[in-house]
Amino acid sequence: MRIFGLLAALAIGVTLGACETTSPAQQRAADETRCKSYGFRRGTDAFSKCLLDVDLDRSADRRASREALMLSTGPRFYGAPYWRYW
């Protein structure tokens, strides 16, 4: 019985350890690093535009993932997703 409890605790620990979230500050730093790698200099309009484009791309990717998830798992009515009837 002790081994089962140990294995369960280990499995929970590994599962929670695999979860990783990025704070807004870490995301901003990654975006700045990405734009710098493209050759933009901090404080210029082009750098700001690059940051905006990176953020918009991330939002579009999230939206596409959410829509794909809803299409694959959402409720269906006569073979089509429910929001197509609104």
mmCIF file with all atom_site columns, C-alpha atoms in Angstrom:
data_model
loop_
_atom_site.group_PDB
_atom_site.id
_atom_site.type_symbol
_atom_site.label_atom_id
_atom_site.label_alt_id
_atom_site.label_comp_id
_atom_site.label_asym_id
_atom_site.label_entity_id
_atom_site.label_seq_id
_atom_site.pdbx_PDB_ins_code
_atom_site.Cartn_x
_atom_site.Cartn_y
_atom_site.Cartn_z
_atom_site.occupancy
_atom_site.B_iso_or_equiv
_atom_site.pdbx_formal_charge
_atom_site.auth_seq_id
_atom_site.auth_comp_id
_atom_site.auth_asym_id
_atom_site.auth_atom_id
_atom_site.pdbx_PDB_model_num
ATOM 1  C CA . MET A 1 1  ? 0.000   0.000  0.000   1.00 0.00 ? 1  MET A CA 1
ATOM 2  C CA . ARG A 1 2  ? 2.882   2.314  0.725   1.00 0.00 ? 2  ARG A CA 1
ATOM 3  C CA . ILE A 1 3  ? 4.306   1.860  -2.749  1.00 0.00 ? 3  ILE A CA 1
ATOM 4  C CA . PHE A 1 4  ? 0.963   2.753  -4.326  1.00 0.00 ? 4  PHE A CA 1
ATOM 5  C CA . GLY A 1 5  ? 0.838   6.025  -2.356  1.00 0.00 ? 5  GLY A CA 1
ATOM 6  C CA . LEU A 1 6  ? 4.422   6.825  -3.303  1.00 0.00 ? 6  LEU A CA 1
ATOM 7  C CA . LEU A 1 7  ? 3.761   6.137  -6.975  1.00 0.00 ? 7  LEU A CA 1
ATOM 8  C CA . ALA A 1 8  ? 0.598   8.244  -6.894  1.00 0.00 ? 8  ALA A CA 1
ATOM 9  C CA . ALA A 1 9  ? 2.468   11.149 -5.290  1.00 0.00 ? 9  ALA A CA 1
ATOM 10 C CA . LEU A 1 10 ? 5.253   10.789 -7.829  1.00 0.00 ? 10 LEU A CA 1
ATOM 11 C CA . ALA A 1 11 ? 2.768   10.770 -10.729 1.00 0.00 ? 11 ALA A CA 1
ATOM 12 C CA . ILE A 1 12 ? 1.049   13.898 -9.415  1.00 0.00 ? 12 ILE A CA 1
ATOM 13 C CA . GLY A 1 13 ? 4.385   15.629 -8.942  1.00 0.00 ? 13 GLY A CA 1
ATOM 14 C CA . VAL A 1 14 ? 5.539   14.796 -12.455 1.00 0.00 ? 14 VAL A CA 1
ATOM 15 C CA . THR A 1 15 ? 2.226   15.937 -13.913 1.00 0.00 ? 15 THR A CA 1
ATOM 16 C CA . LEU A 1 16 ? 2.286   19.260 -12.092 1.00 0.00 ? 16 LEU A CA 1
ATOM 17 C CA . GLY A 1 17 ? 5.956   19.728 -12.859 1.00 0.00 ? 17 GLY A CA 1
ATOM 18 C CA . ALA A 1 18 ? 5.227   19.477 -16.566 1.00 0.00 ? 18 ALA A CA 1
ATOM 19 C CA . CYS A 1 19 ? 2.891   22.466 -16.386 1.00 0.00 ? 19 CYS A CA 1
ATOM 20 C CA . GLU A 1 20 ? 4.612   25.682 -17.321 1.00 0.00 ? 20 GLU A CA 1
ATOM 21 C CA . THR A 1 21 ? 3.146   29.122 -17.544 1.00 0.00 ? 21 THR A CA 1
ATOM 22 C CA . THR A 1 22 ? 4.796   32.221 -18.872 1.00 0.00 ? 22 THR A CA 1
ATOM 23 C CA . SER A 1 23 ? 4.361   35.456 -16.994 1.00 0.00 ? 23 SER A CA 1
ATOM 24 C CA . PRO A 1 24 ? 3.635   38.637 -18.963 1.00 0.00 ? 24 PRO A CA 1
ATOM 25 C CA . ALA A 1 25 ? 7.124   39.931 -18.125 1.00 0.00 ? 25 ALA A CA 1
ATOM 26 C CA . GLN A 1 26 ? 8.738   36.745 -19.445 1.00 0.00 ? 26 GLN A CA 1
ATOM 27 C CA . GLN A 1 27 ? 6.618   36.908 -22.598 1.00 0.00 ? 27 GLN A CA 1
ATOM 28 C CA . ARG A 1 28 ? 7.577   40.546 -23.162 1.00 0.00 ? 28 ARG A CA 1
ATOM 29 C CA . ALA A 1 29 ? 11.269  39.705 -22.740 1.00 0.00 ? 29 ALA A CA 1
ATOM 30 C CA . ALA A 1 30 ? 10.950  36.838 -25.224 1.00 0.00 ? 30 ALA A CA 1
ATOM 31 C CA . ASP A 1 31 ? 9.164   39.122 -27.704 1.00 0.00 ? 31 ASP A CA 1
ATOM 32 C CA . GLU A 1 32 ? 11.870  41.783 -27.337 1.00 0.00 ? 32 GLU A CA 1
ATOM 33 C CA . THR A 1 33 ? 14.582  39.182 -27.860 1.00 0.00 ? 33 THR A CA 1
ATOM 34 C CA . ARG A 1 34 ? 12.788  37.945 -30.954 1.00 0.00 ? 34 ARG A CA 1
ATOM 35 C CA . CYS A 1 35 ? 12.489  41.437 -32.437 1.00 0.00 ? 35 CYS A CA 1
ATOM 36 C CA . LYS A 1 36 ? 16.138  42.200 -31.607 1.00 0.00 ? 36 LYS A CA 1
ATOM 37 C CA . SER A 1 37 ? 17.147  39.008 -33.409 1.00 0.00 ? 37 SER A CA 1
ATOM 38 C CA . TYR A 1 38 ? 15.391  40.370 -36.497 1.00 0.00 ? 38 TYR A CA 1
ATOM 39 C CA . GLY A 1 39 ? 17.669  43.417 -36.346 1.00 0.00 ? 39 GLY A CA 1
ATOM 40 C CA . PHE A 1 40 ? 15.291  46.004 -34.884 1.00 0.00 ? 40 PHE A CA 1
ATOM 41 C CA . ARG A 1 41 ? 16.658  48.442 -32.319 1.00 0.00 ? 41 ARG A CA 1
ATOM 42 C CA . ARG A 1 42 ? 14.831  49.124 -29.083 1.00 0.00 ? 42 ARG A CA 1
ATOM 43 C CA . GLY A 1 43 ? 13.065  52.485 -28.947 1.00 0.00 ? 43 GLY A CA 1
ATOM 44 C CA . THR A 1 44 ? 12.360  52.738 -32.676 1.00 0.00 ? 44 THR A CA 1
ATOM 45 C CA . ASP A 1 45 ? 9.002   52.679 -34.393 1.00 0.00 ? 45 ASP A CA 1
ATOM 46 C CA . ALA A 1 46 ? 9.996   49.531 -36.272 1.00 0.00 ? 46 ALA A CA 1
ATOM 47 C CA . PHE A 1 47 ? 10.746  47.762 -32.978 1.00 0.00 ? 47 PHE A CA 1
ATOM 48 C CA . SER A 1 48 ? 7.323   48.753 -31.628 1.00 0.00 ? 48 SER A CA 1
ATOM 49 C CA . LYS A 1 49 ? 5.674   47.533 -34.823 1.00 0.00 ? 49 LYS A CA 1
ATOM 50 C CA . CYS A 1 50 ? 7.542   44.232 -34.522 1.00 0.00 ? 50 CYS A CA 1
ATOM 51 C CA . LEU A 1 51 ? 6.296   43.787 -30.939 1.00 0.00 ? 51 LEU A CA 1
ATOM 52 C CA . LEU A 1 52 ? 2.752   44.548 -32.076 1.00 0.00 ? 52 LEU A CA 1
ATOM 53 C CA . ASP A 1 53 ? 2.991   42.064 -34.954 1.00 0.00 ? 53 ASP A CA 1
ATOM 54 C CA . VAL A 1 54 ? 4.328   39.337 -32.667 1.00 0.00 ? 54 VAL A CA 1
ATOM 55 C CA . ASP A 1 55 ? 1.470   39.931 -30.223 1.00 0.00 ? 55 ASP A CA 1
ATOM 56 C CA . LEU A 1 56 ? -1.136  39.914 -33.001 1.00 0.00 ? 56 LEU A CA 1
ATOM 57 C CA . ASP A 1 57 ? 0.301   36.667 -34.383 1.00 0.00 ? 57 ASP A CA 1
ATOM 58 C CA . ARG A 1 58 ? 0.064   35.078 -30.934 1.00 0.00 ? 58 ARG A CA 1
ATOM 59 C CA . SER A 1 59 ? -3.554  36.212 -30.595 1.00 0.00 ? 59 SER A CA 1
ATOM 60 C CA . ALA A 1 60 ? -4.413  34.826 -34.029 1.00 0.00 ? 60 ALA A CA 1
ATOM 61 C CA . ASP A 1 61 ? -2.792  31.494 -33.150 1.00 0.00 ? 61 ASP A CA 1
ATOM 62 C CA . ARG A 1 62 ? -4.778  31.302 -29.901 1.00 0.00 ? 62 ARG A CA 1
ATOM 63 C CA . ARG A 1 63 ? -7.995  32.132 -31.728 1.00 0.00 ? 63 ARG A CA 1
ATOM 64 C CA . ALA A 1 64 ? -7.335  29.490 -34.396 1.00 0.00 ? 64 ALA A CA 1
ATOM 65 C CA . SER A 1 65 ? -6.557  26.876 -31.739 1.00 0.00 ? 65 SER A CA 1
ATOM 66 C CA . ARG A 1 66 ? -9.733  27.734 -29.842 1.00 0.00 ? 66 ARG A CA 1
ATOM 67 C CA . GLU A 1 67 ? -11.838 27.489 -33.006 1.00 0.00 ? 67 GLU A CA 1
ATOM 68 C CA . ALA A 1 68 ? -10.234 24.173 -33.966 1.00 0.00 ? 68 ALA A CA 1
ATOM 69 C CA . LEU A 1 69 ? -10.952 22.828 -30.505 1.00 0.00 ? 69 LEU A CA 1
ATOM 70 C CA . MET A 1 70 ? -14.573 23.948 -30.679 1.00 0.00 ? 70 MET A CA 1
ATOM 71 C CA . LEU A 1 71 ? -14.976 22.391 -34.130 1.00 0.00 ? 71 LEU A CA 1
ATOM 72 C CA . SER A 1 72 ? -13.555 19.083 -32.979 1.00 0.00 ? 72 SER A CA 1
ATOM 73 C CA . THR A 1 73 ? -15.246 18.833 -29.556 1.00 0.00 ? 73 THR A CA 1
ATOM 74 C CA . GLY A 1 74 ? -18.100 21.323 -29.508 1.00 0.00 ? 74 GLY A CA 1
ATOM 75 C CA . PRO A 1 75 ? -21.755 20.392 -29.302 1.00 0.00 ? 75 PRO A CA 1
ATOM 76 C CA . ARG A 1 76 ? -23.310 19.421 -32.591 1.00 0.00 ? 76 ARG A CA 1
ATOM 77 C CA . PHE A 1 77 ? -26.759 19.920 -33.984 1.00 0.00 ? 77 PHE A CA 1
ATOM 78 C CA . TYR A 1 78 ? -27.596 17.990 -37.150 1.00 0.00 ? 78 TYR A CA 1
ATOM 79 C CA . GLY A 1 79 ? -23.890 17.493 -37.884 1.00 0.00 ? 79 GLY A CA 1
ATOM 80 C CA . ALA A 1 80 ? -22.812 21.128 -37.611 1.00 0.00 ? 80 ALA A CA 1
ATOM 81 C CA . PRO A 1 81 ? -21.479 23.169 -34.694 1.00 0.00 ? 81 PRO A CA 1
ATOM 82 C CA . TYR A 1 82 ? -24.167 25.123 -32.869 1.00 0.00 ? 82 TYR A CA 1
ATOM 83 C CA . TRP A 1 83 ? -22.651 28.564 -33.453 1.00 0.00 ? 83 TRP A CA 1
ATOM 84 C CA . ARG A 1 84 ? -23.097 28.269 -37.222 1.00 0.00 ? 84 ARG A CA 1
ATOM 85 C CA . TYR A 1 85 ? -26.831 28.667 -36.727 1.00 0.00 ? 85 TYR A CA 1
ATOM 86 C CA . TRP A 1 86 ? -26.645 32.032 -34.972 1.00 0.00 ? 86 TRP A CA 1
#
